Amino acid sequence: MTYLIHGFIAALCCMSLALHASMTFEQRVNQLAVEFYQNDLKDRRVNQVFSPLNLYESLAMVYTGAGGQTEKELEILLHLTSDRCRGLFKLSQLVDSLRPLDEDKGYKFFSAKSLWIDIRSFILPSFLNAMKSDFHADVETLAFDNLANAAWRVNNWVDEMTCGTIPRLLSSTDISRNTK
């Protein structure tokens, strides 16, 4: 996530300014995916797969708690108009519309999101409520000063949410005591 946030926002903000403000929600998600691929994935020598919807949704979660310059940069990156909530409301509607799809139709949609907060950090209750109600995200507290335990808890959650397809996402070296 650190790689995604650093450099990605700065590199794309200038590019995004030129886009028309009347983009549909779907066009916003697709444009972000194209920009991400063009700027961050094209020079890699390994195959990478990412979900444009999850990328957009993750950044929208960050945007929900942002203020000041970060908020402005995320608005540009996410192609949001002056109506702060309109784009995020469409995001919530889209994700909710995908949930009731049943396996009888030959596919299954599953999306899992979580926010891991250091036990010593204070987070505004309104932000926590938005994570739960608007993004359907699990909110967990964690003692990041115990790196091995923090990685173990996150990995257990990921393993459970992916039905064992991703048993290990993090090692204790992927996080630090400064993780909040």
Short mmCIF file of C-alpha atoms in Angstrom, two decimals:
data_model
loop_
_atom_site.label_atom_id
_atom_site.label_comp_id
_atom_site.label_asym_id
_atom_site.label_seq_id
_atom_site.Cartn_x
_atom_site.Cartn_y
_atom_site.Cartn_z
CA MET A 1 0.00 0.00 0.00
CA THR A 2 2.90 2.37 0.71
CA TYR A 3 4.07 2.01 -2.89
CA LEU A 4 0.57 2.65 -4.17
CA ILE A 5 0.08 5.86 -2.19
CA HIS A 6 3.57 7.32 -2.68
CA GLY A 7 4.39 8.42 -6.17
CA PHE A 8 1.13 7.18 -7.65
CA ILE A 9 -0.93 10.12 -6.42
CA ALA A 10 1.70 12.67 -7.35
CA ALA A 11 2.33 11.18 -10.79
CA LEU A 12 -1.31 11.04 -11.77
CA CYS A 13 -2.68 14.29 -10.39
CA CYS A 14 -1.38 16.40 -13.27
CA MET A 15 -2.66 13.91 -15.83
CA SER A 16 -6.12 13.78 -14.30
CA LEU A 17 -6.67 17.54 -14.42
CA ALA A 18 -7.17 17.41 -18.15
CA LEU A 19 -10.10 14.98 -18.03
CA HIS A 20 -13.64 16.14 -18.49
CA ALA A 21 -15.56 16.65 -15.23
CA SER A 22 -18.72 14.93 -16.48
CA MET A 23 -17.30 11.40 -16.47
CA THR A 24 -19.61 8.63 -15.37
CA PHE A 25 -18.66 6.58 -12.35
CA GLU A 26 -17.66 3.64 -14.53
CA GLN A 27 -15.47 5.91 -16.66
CA ARG A 28 -13.78 7.21 -13.49
CA VAL A 29 -12.93 3.69 -12.34
CA ASN A 30 -11.69 2.72 -15.81
CA GLN A 31 -9.63 5.90 -16.18
CA LEU A 32 -7.93 5.31 -12.83
CA ALA A 33 -7.10 1.75 -13.91
CA VAL A 34 -5.62 2.93 -17.21
CA GLU A 35 -3.56 5.61 -15.47
CA PHE A 36 -2.33 3.13 -12.87
CA TYR A 37 -1.30 0.69 -15.56
CA GLN A 38 0.40 3.37 -17.66
CA ASN A 39 2.33 4.84 -14.75
CA ASP A 40 3.05 2.01 -12.35
CA LEU A 41 2.74 -1.36 -14.06
CA LYS A 42 3.98 -0.99 -17.62
CA ASP A 43 7.71 -1.18 -16.82
CA ARG A 44 7.50 -4.20 -14.54
CA ARG A 45 8.88 -7.48 -15.77
CA VAL A 46 6.35 -9.61 -13.94
CA ASN A 47 2.72 -10.27 -14.62
CA GLN A 48 0.43 -8.38 -12.30
CA VAL A 49 -3.30 -8.48 -11.89
CA PHE A 50 -5.34 -5.89 -10.06
CA SER A 51 -8.98 -5.04 -9.71
CA PRO A 52 -9.84 -1.54 -10.93
CA LEU A 53 -12.84 -1.51 -8.61
CA ASN A 54 -10.76 -2.48 -5.57
CA LEU A 55 -8.11 0.07 -6.46
CA TYR A 56 -10.72 2.81 -6.74
CA GLU A 57 -12.49 1.68 -3.59
CA SER A 58 -9.25 1.58 -1.55
CA LEU A 59 -8.35 5.10 -2.60
CA ALA A 60 -11.93 6.23 -1.94
CA MET A 61 -11.59 4.90 1.61
CA VAL A 62 -8.45 7.00 2.04
CA TYR A 63 -10.24 9.98 0.50
CA THR A 64 -13.08 9.68 3.01
CA GLY A 65 -10.67 10.48 5.83
CA ALA A 66 -8.51 12.96 3.96
CA GLY A 67 -8.34 16.72 4.30
CA GLY A 68 -6.35 19.62 2.91
CA GLN A 69 -3.94 18.97 0.04
CA THR A 70 -4.34 15.20 0.24
CA GLU A 71 -8.09 15.55 -0.19
CA LYS A 72 -7.61 17.79 -3.25
CA GLU A 73 -5.12 15.41 -4.84
CA LEU A 74 -7.39 12.42 -4.27
CA GLU A 75 -10.34 14.30 -5.79
CA ILE A 76 -8.27 14.77 -8.93
CA LEU A 77 -7.00 11.20 -8.91
CA LEU A 78 -10.49 9.74 -8.39
CA HIS A 79 -11.99 12.19 -10.90
CA LEU A 80 -14.53 13.43 -8.36
CA THR A 81 -16.47 16.58 -9.03
CA SER A 82 -17.22 19.29 -6.50
CA ASP A 83 -19.99 17.14 -5.03
CA ARG A 84 -17.80 15.13 -2.66
CA CYS A 85 -20.33 12.38 -1.98
CA ARG A 86 -21.77 11.77 -5.45
CA GLY A 87 -18.94 9.57 -6.72
CA LEU A 88 -18.62 7.64 -3.48
CA PHE A 89 -22.38 7.07 -3.34
CA LYS A 90 -22.23 5.53 -6.82
CA LEU A 91 -19.33 3.36 -5.65
CA SER A 92 -21.38 2.10 -2.73
CA GLN A 93 -24.36 1.46 -5.02
CA LEU A 94 -22.24 -0.50 -7.49
CA VAL A 95 -20.65 -2.71 -4.85
CA ASP A 96 -24.03 -3.30 -3.19
CA SER A 97 -25.60 -4.23 -6.54
CA LEU A 98 -22.94 -6.92 -7.08
CA ARG A 99 -23.42 -8.57 -3.69
CA PRO A 100 -26.73 -10.41 -4.27
CA LEU A 101 -25.49 -12.20 -7.38
CA ASP A 102 -25.88 -15.88 -6.75
CA GLU A 103 -23.79 -18.80 -7.83
CA ASP A 104 -26.68 -20.24 -9.84
CA LYS A 105 -25.78 -17.76 -12.55
CA GLY A 106 -22.28 -19.23 -12.81
CA TYR A 107 -20.29 -16.65 -10.92
CA LYS A 108 -19.80 -15.31 -7.43
CA PHE A 109 -18.84 -11.81 -6.42
CA PHE A 110 -16.93 -11.48 -3.20
CA SER A 111 -15.29 -8.35 -1.88
CA ALA A 112 -13.59 -8.01 1.46
CA LYS A 113 -12.14 -4.83 2.89
CA SER A 114 -10.59 -4.08 6.22
CA LEU A 115 -9.00 -1.19 8.01
CA TRP A 116 -6.29 -2.04 10.52
CA ILE A 117 -5.68 0.72 13.05
CA ASP A 118 -2.90 0.87 15.60
CA ILE A 119 -4.36 0.46 19.05
CA ARG A 120 -2.71 3.73 20.14
CA SER A 121 -4.26 5.81 17.35
CA PHE A 122 -7.38 7.93 17.65
CA ILE A 123 -9.73 7.77 14.68
CA LEU A 124 -12.82 9.96 14.39
CA PRO A 125 -15.99 7.94 14.98
CA SER A 126 -17.55 9.44 11.83
CA PHE A 127 -14.70 7.98 9.74
CA LEU A 128 -15.07 4.55 11.37
CA ASN A 129 -18.82 4.64 10.75
CA ALA A 130 -18.26 5.54 7.09
CA MET A 131 -15.85 2.62 6.69
CA LYS A 132 -18.43 0.23 8.09
CA SER A 133 -21.60 1.60 6.50
CA ASP A 134 -20.41 3.01 3.16
CA PHE A 135 -17.61 0.58 2.36
CA HIS A 136 -18.71 -2.50 4.34
CA ALA A 137 -15.17 -2.70 5.73
CA ASP A 138 -14.11 -4.55 8.83
CA VAL A 139 -12.39 -2.21 11.28
CA GLU A 140 -9.79 -3.85 13.51
CA THR A 141 -7.38 -2.52 16.11
CA LEU A 142 -3.90 -3.93 16.26
CA ALA A 143 -0.74 -3.45 18.30
CA PHE A 144 1.75 -2.72 15.54
CA ASP A 145 4.66 -2.76 17.98
CA ASN A 146 4.35 -6.58 17.95
CA LEU A 147 5.21 -7.06 14.27
CA ALA A 148 4.91 -10.83 14.15
CA ASN A 149 1.49 -10.82 15.81
CA ALA A 150 0.27 -7.96 13.60
CA ALA A 151 1.28 -9.82 10.44
CA TRP A 152 -0.25 -13.04 11.78
CA ARG A 153 -3.63 -11.36 12.50
CA VAL A 154 -3.80 -9.67 9.11
CA ASN A 155 -2.79 -12.89 7.35
CA ASN A 156 -5.43 -14.87 9.23
CA TRP A 157 -8.10 -12.35 8.18
CA VAL A 158 -6.94 -12.42 4.54
CA ASP A 159 -6.76 -16.23 4.53
CA GLU A 160 -10.31 -16.45 5.89
CA MET A 161 -11.74 -13.79 3.56
CA THR A 162 -10.18 -15.39 0.47
CA CYS A 163 -11.23 -18.93 1.45
CA GLY A 164 -7.58 -19.92 1.67
CA THR A 165 -6.54 -18.67 -1.77
CA ILE A 166 -4.23 -16.03 -0.23
CA PRO A 167 -2.84 -17.62 2.93
CA ARG A 168 -0.11 -15.05 3.45
CA LEU A 169 -0.17 -11.42 2.41
CA LEU A 170 2.33 -9.88 4.83
CA SER A 171 5.48 -10.82 6.64
CA SER A 172 6.60 -9.03 9.79
CA THR A 173 9.16 -7.14 7.65
CA ASP A 174 6.37 -5.57 5.55
CA ILE A 175 5.22 -3.47 8.49
CA SER A 176 7.01 -1.46 11.14
CA ARG A 177 6.44 -0.09 14.61
CA ASN A 178 5.59 3.21 12.90
CA THR A 179 2.65 1.68 11.07
CA LYS A 180 -0.52 3.42 12.18
#
